[in-house]
mmCIF file of C-alpha atoms (C1' of nucleotides) in Angstrom:
data_model
loop_
_atom_site.group_PDB
_atom_site.id
_atom_site.type_symbol
_atom_site.label_atom_id
_atom_site.label_comp_id
_atom_site.label_asym_id
_atom_site.label_seq_id
_atom_site.Cartn_x
_atom_site.Cartn_y
_atom_site.Cartn_z
ATOM 1 C CA MET A 1 -61.909 -82.825 -50.012
ATOM 2 C CA ARG A 2 -63.622 -83.976 -46.887
ATOM 3 C CA LEU A 3 -63.802 -83.353 -43.228
ATOM 4 C CA SER A 4 -60.963 -85.156 -41.239
ATOM 5 C CA THR A 5 -61.941 -87.649 -38.600
ATOM 6 C CA LYS A 6 -61.267 -84.821 -36.106
ATOM 7 C CA GLY A 7 -64.257 -83.005 -37.077
ATOM 8 C CA GLN A 8 -66.336 -86.273 -37.613
ATOM 9 C CA TYR A 9 -65.456 -87.873 -34.354
ATOM 10 C CA GLY A 10 -65.594 -84.562 -32.662
ATOM 11 C CA VAL A 11 -69.325 -83.800 -33.574
ATOM 12 C CA LEU A 12 -70.212 -87.374 -32.663
ATOM 13 C CA ALA A 13 -68.483 -87.206 -29.180
ATOM 14 C CA MET A 14 -70.088 -83.801 -28.588
ATOM 15 C CA TYR A 15 -73.523 -85.289 -29.521
ATOM 16 C CA GLU A 16 -73.064 -88.098 -26.947
ATOM 17 C CA LEU A 17 -72.241 -85.390 -24.172
ATOM 18 C CA ALA A 18 -75.368 -83.476 -25.138
ATOM 19 C CA LYS A 19 -77.388 -86.570 -24.806
ATOM 20 C CA ARG A 20 -76.156 -86.715 -21.305
ATOM 21 C CA TYR A 21 -76.346 -83.046 -20.510
ATOM 22 C CA GLY A 22 -77.230 -82.229 -16.939
ATOM 23 C CA GLU A 23 -76.294 -85.634 -15.702
ATOM 24 C CA GLY A 24 -72.817 -84.865 -14.437
ATOM 25 C CA PRO A 25 -69.364 -85.573 -16.024
ATOM 26 C CA VAL A 26 -68.883 -88.389 -18.306
ATOM 27 C CA SER A 27 -65.628 -90.109 -18.771
ATOM 28 C CA ILE A 28 -63.801 -90.223 -22.038
ATOM 29 C CA LYS A 29 -63.849 -94.074 -21.816
ATOM 30 C CA GLU A 30 -67.593 -93.972 -21.853
ATOM 31 C CA ILE A 31 -67.968 -91.628 -24.935
ATOM 32 C CA ALA A 32 -65.383 -93.520 -26.878
ATOM 33 C CA GLU A 33 -67.075 -96.796 -26.190
ATOM 34 C CA SER A 34 -70.410 -95.443 -27.227
ATOM 35 C CA GLN A 35 -69.030 -94.529 -30.498
ATOM 36 C CA THR A 36 -66.351 -97.143 -30.953
ATOM 37 C CA PHE A 37 -63.206 -95.113 -31.443
ATOM 38 C CA SER A 38 -59.850 -94.702 -29.680
ATOM 39 C CA ASP A 39 -60.145 -92.953 -26.360
ATOM 40 C CA ALA A 40 -56.536 -91.964 -26.392
ATOM 41 C CA TYR A 41 -57.225 -90.091 -29.689
ATOM 42 C CA LEU A 42 -60.631 -88.846 -28.281
ATOM 43 C CA GLU A 43 -58.652 -87.367 -25.436
ATOM 44 C CA GLN A 44 -56.893 -85.096 -27.763
ATOM 45 C CA LEU A 45 -59.931 -83.875 -29.402
ATOM 46 C CA PHE A 46 -61.447 -83.104 -26.124
ATOM 47 C CA ALA A 47 -58.441 -80.891 -25.124
ATOM 48 C CA SER A 48 -59.049 -78.643 -28.060
ATOM 49 C CA LEU A 49 -62.748 -78.670 -27.340
ATOM 50 C CA LYS A 50 -61.881 -77.524 -23.886
ATOM 51 C CA LYS A 51 -59.516 -74.925 -24.971
ATOM 52 C CA ALA A 52 -62.220 -73.480 -27.112
ATOM 53 C CA GLY A 53 -64.419 -73.369 -24.000
ATOM 54 C CA LEU A 54 -67.127 -75.832 -25.356
ATOM 55 C CA ILE A 55 -66.592 -78.487 -22.539
ATOM 56 C CA ARG A 56 -65.661 -78.496 -18.911
ATOM 57 C CA SER A 57 -63.720 -81.101 -17.050
ATOM 58 C CA LEU A 58 -63.399 -82.625 -13.620
ATOM 59 C CA ARG A 59 -60.364 -84.643 -12.831
ATOM 60 C CA GLY A 60 -60.021 -87.681 -10.649
ATOM 61 C CA ALA A 61 -62.201 -90.530 -9.990
ATOM 62 C CA HIS A 62 -65.737 -90.006 -11.132
ATOM 63 C CA GLY A 63 -64.535 -87.205 -13.129
ATOM 64 C CA GLY A 64 -65.019 -86.567 -16.860
ATOM 65 C CA TYR A 65 -66.289 -83.965 -19.207
ATOM 66 C CA GLN A 66 -69.524 -82.161 -19.693
ATOM 67 C CA LEU A 67 -70.829 -79.371 -21.969
ATOM 68 C CA SER A 68 -70.089 -75.927 -20.735
ATOM 69 C CA ARG A 69 -73.391 -74.694 -21.862
ATOM 70 C CA GLU A 70 -76.773 -75.819 -23.057
ATOM 71 C CA PRO A 71 -76.721 -77.993 -26.090
ATOM 72 C CA SER A 72 -78.847 -75.361 -28.027
ATOM 73 C CA GLN A 73 -76.027 -72.856 -27.459
ATOM 74 C CA ILE A 74 -73.350 -75.064 -29.141
ATOM 75 C CA SER A 75 -73.339 -74.898 -32.959
ATOM 76 C CA ILE A 76 -71.639 -77.528 -35.203
ATOM 77 C CA ARG A 77 -69.660 -74.544 -36.548
ATOM 78 C CA GLN A 78 -68.054 -73.934 -33.231
ATOM 79 C CA ILE A 79 -67.154 -77.559 -32.949
ATOM 80 C CA ILE A 80 -65.601 -77.901 -36.323
ATOM 81 C CA ASP A 81 -63.680 -74.592 -35.884
ATOM 82 C CA ALA A 82 -62.327 -75.753 -32.550
ATOM 83 C CA LEU A 83 -61.090 -78.943 -34.049
ATOM 84 C CA GLU A 84 -59.873 -78.238 -37.671
ATOM 85 C CA GLY A 85 -59.817 -74.417 -37.638
ATOM 86 C CA PRO A 86 -62.285 -72.590 -39.875
ATOM 87 C CA ILE A 87 -63.300 -74.469 -43.017
ATOM 88 C CA GLU A 88 -61.671 -72.904 -46.133
ATOM 89 C CA PHE A 89 -62.906 -74.268 -49.244
ATOM 90 C CA SER A 90 -60.024 -72.656 -51.089
ATOM 91 C CA ALA A 91 -56.982 -70.880 -49.967
ATOM 92 C CA CYS A 92 -58.280 -67.986 -52.048
ATOM 93 C CA VAL A 93 -60.971 -67.114 -49.769
ATOM 94 C CA GLY A 94 -59.254 -67.104 -46.358
ATOM 95 C CA GLY A 95 -55.717 -66.498 -47.538
ATOM 96 C CA PRO A 96 -54.325 -63.206 -48.790
ATOM 97 C CA GLU A 97 -55.613 -61.754 -52.109
ATOM 98 C CA GLY A 98 -54.113 -63.364 -55.249
ATOM 99 C CA TYR A 99 -52.605 -66.037 -53.221
ATOM 100 C CA ILE A 100 -52.990 -68.607 -55.901
ATOM 101 C CA CYS A 101 -54.346 -66.936 -59.024
ATOM 102 C CA LYS A 102 -51.663 -64.432 -59.519
ATOM 103 C CA LYS A 103 -51.901 -63.295 -63.130
ATOM 104 C CA SER A 104 -55.547 -64.204 -63.525
ATOM 105 C CA ASP A 105 -57.752 -61.162 -64.156
ATOM 106 C CA ALA A 106 -59.055 -60.536 -60.592
ATOM 107 C CA CYS A 107 -59.388 -64.410 -60.076
ATOM 108 C CA VAL A 108 -62.776 -65.486 -61.412
ATOM 109 C CA THR A 109 -62.892 -68.486 -59.095
ATOM 110 C CA ARG A 110 -62.477 -66.594 -55.895
ATOM 111 C CA GLU A 111 -66.182 -65.532 -55.657
ATOM 112 C CA LEU A 112 -67.214 -68.968 -56.441
ATOM 113 C CA TRP A 113 -65.218 -70.574 -53.543
ATOM 114 C CA LYS A 114 -66.529 -67.975 -51.366
ATOM 115 C CA GLU A 115 -69.934 -68.642 -52.275
ATOM 116 C CA ILE A 116 -69.567 -72.237 -51.441
ATOM 117 C CA GLN A 117 -67.926 -71.633 -48.142
ATOM 118 C CA GLU A 118 -70.784 -69.293 -47.175
ATOM 119 C CA SER A 119 -73.334 -71.917 -48.009
ATOM 120 C CA ILE A 120 -71.371 -74.432 -45.733
ATOM 121 C CA ASN A 121 -71.350 -71.902 -42.966
ATOM 122 C CA ALA A 122 -74.945 -71.095 -43.196
ATOM 123 C CA ILE A 123 -75.809 -74.774 -42.550
ATOM 124 C CA ILE A 124 -73.347 -75.404 -39.604
ATOM 125 C CA ASP A 125 -74.006 -72.034 -38.032
ATOM 126 C CA ASN A 126 -77.783 -72.657 -37.894
ATOM 127 C CA ARG A 127 -77.478 -76.437 -36.546
ATOM 128 C CA SER A 128 -77.051 -76.966 -32.742
ATOM 129 C CA LEU A 129 -76.119 -80.072 -30.739
ATOM 130 C CA ALA A 130 -79.841 -79.744 -29.454
ATOM 131 C CA ASP A 131 -80.999 -80.205 -33.082
ATOM 132 C CA LEU A 132 -78.772 -83.434 -33.269
ATOM 133 C CA VAL A 133 -80.254 -84.865 -30.013
ATOM 134 C CA GLU A 134 -83.838 -84.159 -31.158
ATOM 135 C CA GLN A 135 -83.226 -85.865 -34.415
ATOM 136 C CA GLY A 136 -81.578 -88.743 -32.618
ATOM 137 C CA ARG A 137 -84.610 -89.224 -30.566
ATOM 138 C CA ARG A 138 -86.955 -89.131 -33.423
ATOM 139 C CA LYS A 139 -84.785 -91.751 -35.351
ATOM 140 C CA GLN A 140 -84.915 -94.120 -32.253
ATOM 141 C CA GLN A 141 -88.807 -94.233 -32.150
ATOM 142 C CA MET B 1 -60.737 -79.101 -45.091
ATOM 143 C CA ARG B 2 -60.197 -77.525 -48.484
ATOM 144 C CA LEU B 3 -60.106 -78.228 -52.228
ATOM 145 C CA SER B 4 -56.566 -79.204 -53.151
ATOM 146 C CA THR B 5 -54.445 -77.526 -55.746
ATOM 147 C CA LYS B 6 -55.547 -79.908 -58.308
ATOM 148 C CA GLY B 7 -59.040 -78.591 -58.072
ATOM 149 C CA GLN B 8 -58.039 -74.918 -57.808
ATOM 150 C CA TYR B 9 -55.415 -74.947 -60.591
ATOM 151 C CA GLY B 10 -57.658 -77.255 -62.745
ATOM 152 C CA VAL B 11 -60.617 -74.744 -62.799
ATOM 153 C CA LEU B 12 -58.341 -71.906 -63.523
ATOM 154 C CA ALA B 13 -56.683 -73.773 -66.270
ATOM 155 C CA MET B 14 -59.964 -74.799 -67.840
ATOM 156 C CA TYR B 15 -61.118 -71.170 -67.560
ATOM 157 C CA GLU B 16 -58.083 -70.043 -69.674
ATOM 158 C CA LEU B 17 -58.999 -72.859 -72.188
ATOM 159 C CA ALA B 18 -62.446 -71.510 -72.298
ATOM 160 C CA LYS B 19 -61.264 -67.933 -73.047
ATOM 161 C CA ARG B 20 -59.474 -69.309 -75.996
ATOM 162 C CA TYR B 21 -62.218 -71.523 -77.305
ATOM 163 C CA GLY B 22 -62.523 -71.787 -81.063
ATOM 164 C CA GLU B 23 -58.955 -70.449 -81.388
ATOM 165 C CA GLY B 24 -57.307 -73.896 -81.994
ATOM 166 C CA PRO B 25 -55.124 -75.802 -79.633
ATOM 167 C CA VAL B 26 -53.272 -73.946 -76.761
ATOM 168 C CA SER B 27 -50.123 -75.376 -75.194
ATOM 169 C CA ILE B 28 -49.601 -76.331 -71.655
ATOM 170 C CA LYS B 29 -46.788 -73.878 -71.536
ATOM 171 C CA GLU B 30 -49.121 -70.992 -72.438
ATOM 172 C CA ILE B 31 -51.660 -71.893 -69.978
ATOM 173 C CA ALA B 32 -49.024 -72.415 -67.260
ATOM 174 C CA GLU B 33 -47.709 -69.017 -67.957
ATOM 175 C CA SER B 34 -50.963 -67.143 -67.922
ATOM 176 C CA GLN B 35 -51.548 -68.521 -64.358
ATOM 177 C CA THR B 36 -48.102 -68.778 -63.127
ATOM 178 C CA PHE B 37 -47.920 -72.507 -62.135
ATOM 179 C CA SER B 38 -45.756 -75.274 -63.011
ATOM 180 C CA ASP B 39 -46.452 -76.733 -66.432
ATOM 181 C CA ALA B 40 -45.081 -80.258 -65.514
ATOM 182 C CA TYR B 41 -47.681 -80.419 -62.841
ATOM 183 C CA LEU B 42 -50.458 -78.885 -65.052
ATOM 184 C CA GLU B 43 -49.726 -81.638 -67.532
ATOM 185 C CA GLN B 44 -50.759 -84.149 -65.036
ATOM 186 C CA LEU B 45 -54.130 -82.327 -64.476
ATOM 187 C CA PHE B 46 -54.689 -82.362 -68.137
ATOM 188 C CA ALA B 47 -54.111 -86.048 -68.491
ATOM 189 C CA SER B 48 -56.976 -86.434 -65.936
ATOM 190 C CA LEU B 49 -59.248 -83.804 -67.735
ATOM 191 C CA LYS B 50 -58.666 -85.494 -71.004
ATOM 192 C CA LYS B 51 -59.261 -89.003 -69.607
ATOM 193 C CA ALA B 52 -62.815 -87.459 -68.334
ATOM 194 C CA GLY B 53 -63.498 -86.364 -71.980
ATOM 195 C CA LEU B 54 -63.408 -82.530 -70.926
ATOM 196 C CA ILE B 55 -60.542 -81.712 -73.413
ATOM 197 C CA ARG B 56 -58.941 -82.807 -76.548
ATOM 198 C CA SER B 57 -55.321 -82.940 -77.355
ATOM 199 C CA LEU B 58 -53.159 -82.338 -80.475
ATOM 200 C CA ARG B 59 -49.652 -83.752 -80.387
ATOM 201 C CA GLY B 60 -46.499 -82.349 -82.065
ATOM 202 C CA ALA B 61 -45.502 -78.751 -83.040
ATOM 203 C CA HIS B 62 -48.212 -76.253 -82.803
ATOM 204 C CA GLY B 63 -50.238 -78.916 -80.962
ATOM 205 C CA GLY B 64 -52.015 -78.411 -77.460
ATOM 206 C CA TYR B 65 -55.233 -78.785 -75.819
ATOM 207 C CA GLN B 66 -58.675 -77.348 -76.326
ATOM 208 C CA LEU B 67 -62.050 -77.991 -74.722
ATOM 209 C CA SER B 68 -63.784 -80.926 -76.153
ATOM 210 C CA ARG B 69 -67.326 -78.983 -76.174
ATOM 211 C CA GLU B 70 -68.674 -75.534 -75.469
ATOM 212 C CA PRO B 71 -67.795 -73.758 -72.339
ATOM 213 C CA SER B 72 -71.578 -73.513 -71.512
ATOM 214 C CA GLN B 73 -71.560 -77.460 -71.572
ATOM 215 C CA ILE B 74 -68.862 -78.000 -68.965
ATOM 216 C CA SER B 75 -69.691 -77.360 -65.399
ATOM 217 C CA ILE B 76 -67.334 -76.829 -62.524
ATOM 218 C CA ARG B 77 -68.585 -80.076 -61.025
ATOM 219 C CA GLN B 78 -67.268 -82.133 -63.884
ATOM 220 C CA ILE B 79 -63.942 -80.510 -63.550
ATOM 221 C CA ILE B 80 -63.541 -81.149 -59.931
ATOM 222 C CA ASP B 81 -64.927 -84.579 -60.081
ATOM 223 C CA ALA B 82 -62.405 -85.327 -62.954
ATOM 224 C CA LEU B 83 -59.459 -84.086 -60.821
ATOM 225 C CA GLU B 84 -60.143 -84.937 -57.262
ATOM 226 C CA GLY B 85 -62.894 -87.555 -57.456
ATOM 227 C CA PRO B 86 -66.340 -86.548 -56.247
ATOM 228 C CA ILE B 87 -66.390 -84.474 -53.267
ATOM 229 C CA GLU B 88 -67.355 -86.014 -50.035
ATOM 230 C CA PHE B 89 -67.827 -83.918 -47.200
ATOM 231 C CA SER B 90 -67.612 -86.962 -44.912
ATOM 232 C CA ALA B 91 -66.757 -90.607 -45.542
ATOM 233 C CA CYS B 92 -70.271 -91.202 -43.992
ATOM 234 C CA VAL B 93 -72.069 -89.930 -46.950
ATOM 235 C CA GLY B 94 -70.222 -91.560 -49.967
ATOM 236 C CA GLY B 95 -68.976 -94.620 -48.166
ATOM 237 C CA PRO B 96 -70.852 -97.706 -46.870
ATOM 238 C CA GLU B 97 -73.527 -97.180 -44.274
ATOM 239 C CA GLY B 98 -72.071 -96.881 -40.794
ATOM 240 C CA TYR B 99 -68.616 -96.494 -41.831
ATOM 241 C CA ILE B 100 -67.628 -94.390 -39.008
ATOM 242 C CA CYS B 101 -70.525 -94.042 -36.716
ATOM 243 C CA LYS B 102 -70.820 -97.821 -35.958
ATOM 244 C CA LYS B 103 -72.663 -97.833 -32.628
ATOM 245 C CA SER B 104 -74.455 -94.655 -32.873
ATOM 246 C CA ASP B 105 -78.151 -94.522 -33.260
ATOM 247 C CA ALA B 106 -78.474 -94.525 -36.902
ATOM 248 C CA CYS B 107 -76.000 -91.768 -37.163
ATOM 249 C CA VAL B 108 -77.232 -88.240 -36.618
ATOM 250 C CA THR B 109 -74.611 -86.486 -38.421
ATOM 251 C CA ARG B 110 -74.961 -88.532 -41.534
ATOM 252 C CA GLU B 111 -77.744 -86.377 -42.748
ATOM 253 C CA LEU B 112 -76.034 -83.097 -41.690
ATOM 254 C CA TRP B 113 -72.852 -83.947 -43.923
ATOM 255 C CA LYS B 114 -75.281 -84.959 -46.838
ATOM 256 C CA GLU B 115 -76.985 -81.765 -46.607
ATOM 257 C CA ILE B 116 -73.674 -79.820 -46.881
ATOM 258 C CA GLN B 117 -72.517 -82.022 -49.673
ATOM 259 C CA GLU B 118 -75.822 -81.338 -51.561
ATOM 260 C CA SER B 119 -75.525 -77.713 -51.225
ATOM 261 C CA ILE B 120 -72.000 -77.653 -52.563
ATOM 262 C CA ASN B 121 -73.081 -79.740 -55.420
ATOM 263 C CA ALA B 122 -75.928 -77.526 -56.231
ATOM 264 C CA ILE B 123 -73.636 -74.770 -56.778
ATOM 265 C CA ILE B 124 -71.058 -76.410 -58.702
ATOM 266 C CA ASP B 125 -73.428 -78.341 -60.869
ATOM 267 C CA ASN B 126 -75.056 -75.010 -62.013
ATOM 268 C CA ARG B 127 -71.914 -73.053 -62.993
ATOM 269 C CA SER B 128 -70.261 -73.484 -66.308
ATOM 270 C CA LEU B 129 -67.142 -72.345 -67.806
ATOM 271 C CA ALA B 130 -69.149 -69.861 -69.868
ATOM 272 C CA ASP B 131 -70.381 -68.338 -66.581
ATOM 273 C CA LEU B 132 -66.694 -67.909 -65.523
ATOM 274 C CA VAL B 133 -65.691 -66.432 -68.807
ATOM 275 C CA GLU B 134 -68.515 -63.779 -68.831
ATOM 276 C CA GLN B 135 -67.681 -62.979 -65.312
ATOM 277 C CA GLY B 136 -64.094 -62.389 -66.387
ATOM 278 C CA ARG B 137 -65.148 -60.070 -69.052
ATOM 279 C CA ARG B 138 -67.136 -57.903 -66.609
ATOM 280 C CA LYS B 139 -64.391 -57.649 -64.170
ATOM 281 C CA GLN B 140 -62.027 -56.428 -66.848
ATOM 282 C CA GLN B 141 -64.148 -53.541 -67.970
ATOM 283 C "C1'" DT C 1 -53.925 -95.802 0.072
ATOM 284 C "C1'" DT C 2 -55.970 -97.418 -4.088
ATOM 285 C "C1'" DA C 3 -58.528 -96.770 -8.154
ATOM 286 C "C1'" DT C 4 -60.041 -93.687 -11.504
ATOM 287 C "C1'" DT C 5 -59.928 -90.271 -14.157
ATOM 288 C "C1'" DT C 6 -57.585 -86.014 -16.650
ATOM 289 C "C1'" DT C 7 -53.497 -83.999 -18.347
ATOM 290 C "C1'" DC C 8 -49.244 -83.625 -20.780
ATOM 291 C "C1'" DT C 9 -45.404 -84.713 -23.832
ATOM 292 C "C1'" DA C 10 -43.573 -87.296 -27.269
ATOM 293 C "C1'" DG C 11 -43.365 -90.665 -30.731
ATOM 294 C "C1'" DT C 12 -44.827 -93.098 -35.143
ATOM 295 C "C1'" DA C 13 -46.414 -95.532 -39.249
ATOM 296 C "C1'" DT C 14 -49.072 -94.199 -43.314
ATOM 297 C "C1'" DT C 15 -50.875 -91.676 -46.355
ATOM 298 C "C1'" DC C 16 -51.359 -87.654 -49.353
ATOM 299 C "C1'" DC C 17 -49.793 -83.332 -51.570
ATOM 300 C "C1'" DA C 18 -47.456 -80.818 -54.655
ATOM 301 C "C1'" DC C 19 -44.533 -81.130 -57.236
ATOM 302 C "C1'" DT C 20 -40.027 -82.664 -60.323
ATOM 303 C "C1'" DT C 21 -37.251 -85.658 -63.513
ATOM 304 C "C1'" DG C 22 -36.436 -87.859 -67.513
ATOM 305 C "C1'" DG C 23 -37.411 -89.759 -71.598
ATOM 306 C "C1'" DA C 24 -40.311 -91.554 -75.571
ATOM 307 C "C1'" DA C 25 -43.665 -90.600 -79.253
ATOM 308 C "C1'" DT C 26 -45.702 -87.464 -82.544
ATOM 309 C "C1'" DA C 27 -45.998 -83.917 -85.745
ATOM 310 C "C1'" DA C 28 -44.859 -79.393 -88.078
ATOM 311 C "C1'" DT C 29 -41.293 -76.599 -89.976
ATOM 312 C "C1'" DT C 30 -37.088 -75.882 -92.285
ATOM 313 C "C1'" DA D 1 -33.743 -85.626 -93.090
ATOM 314 C "C1'" DA D 2 -33.010 -82.781 -89.292
ATOM 315 C "C1'" DT D 3 -34.653 -79.643 -85.979
ATOM 316 C "C1'" DT D 4 -38.044 -78.248 -82.977
ATOM 317 C "C1'" DA D 5 -42.178 -78.096 -80.356
ATOM 318 C "C1'" DT D 6 -45.222 -80.419 -78.226
ATOM 319 C "C1'" DT D 7 -48.034 -84.464 -75.896
ATOM 320 C "C1'" DC D 8 -47.594 -88.476 -73.440
ATOM 321 C "C1'" DC D 9 -45.784 -91.716 -69.702
ATOM 322 C "C1'" DA D 10 -43.805 -93.571 -65.462
ATOM 323 C "C1'" DA D 11 -41.348 -93.004 -61.619
ATOM 324 C "C1'" DG D 12 -39.354 -90.562 -57.721
ATOM 325 C "C1'" DT D 13 -39.353 -87.218 -53.816
ATOM 326 C "C1'" DG D 14 -39.480 -84.034 -49.724
ATOM 327 C "C1'" DG D 15 -42.583 -82.314 -46.682
ATOM 328 C "C1'" DA D 16 -46.655 -82.043 -44.311
ATOM 329 C "C1'" DA D 17 -50.798 -83.943 -42.342
ATOM 330 C "C1'" DT D 18 -53.383 -87.716 -40.531
ATOM 331 C "C1'" DA D 19 -54.574 -90.818 -37.162
ATOM 332 C "C1'" DC D 20 -53.101 -92.594 -34.095
ATOM 333 C "C1'" DT D 21 -50.083 -95.051 -29.742
ATOM 334 C "C1'" DA D 22 -47.417 -94.940 -25.463
ATOM 335 C "C1'" DG D 23 -46.156 -93.616 -20.997
ATOM 336 C "C1'" DA D 24 -46.143 -91.268 -17.254
ATOM 337 C "C1'" DA D 25 -47.710 -87.442 -13.920
ATOM 338 C "C1'" DA D 26 -51.232 -85.046 -11.325
ATOM 339 C "C1'" DA D 27 -55.741 -84.710 -9.187
ATOM 340 C "C1'" DT D 28 -59.701 -86.596 -6.856
ATOM 341 C "C1'" DA D 29 -63.289 -89.872 -4.576
ATOM 342 C "C1'" DA D 30 -63.823 -93.909 -2.078
#
DNA sequence: TTATTTTCTAGTATTCCACTTGGAATAATT
DNA sequence: AATTATTCCAAGTGGAATACTAGAAAATAA
């Protein structure tokens, strides 16, 4: 029960892009180095992020990636959804009614899982890359 | 990013035991039938739950399982922890410092994941099997 | 033209999930 | 004593997902 590396790496990579927002394109290599993970793997994550419209790319020498809008306009939710698909704490909540709990009396756990999912969403909906950048600055001082 | 069937089935199975609390041992077969999932698989879940001290067993004919204490004294958290190990939204939070985010400036995502995890725990710590049973009764009426 | 970058496609080793199988031990019933 | 119902135990398994790697093609700047 945990976020995969896609989500974890992805948010960190986007944070690095946010820190450099407005400074032109940044190469995958630079991002991968600043967080020490594989650039070939990161490339795949960026493909998903681009498809979701969160980043833009420039090919060729001096090319790279950059956020497609201001850090404050990109939420953690959007990043995770792009990389992992929407978080579903239980198949019950996202899937069809009665998917797992067939004979149970109108599934007593369904609402519980739903409540958890909503509490997660409430947090990641209201947290933007700008918040992370600001937090990073505070930490460095 | 979701609870495995272990957690989902496990909570449902414990709910069935809670409904029958005080009525003597209940067999795996009966529980599995009331929720329509494999009894051989459920057996494994019960082994973990027993090891965690949440249920007691009686072998032989007319044997079975029962909760080892009142439904109100068993939280959803305890059940999930027994079956899946403690929930960790990210390896960052449970694992050693800097596990993933090595070069990052004191990892800005760490606190975010921690916050999410704590909000999940807050919910499942404060929900007991008794709550589920009561909720089930309300639904049936 | 060369170096640097994204882009695309495919492959792969490992781990995890959701079970299944088969049998031994234990206890109640007949 | 035999039968039946149950837990207990250990191992195996097929498929999917994870976390990558490899290699080559296309685009662009210098």
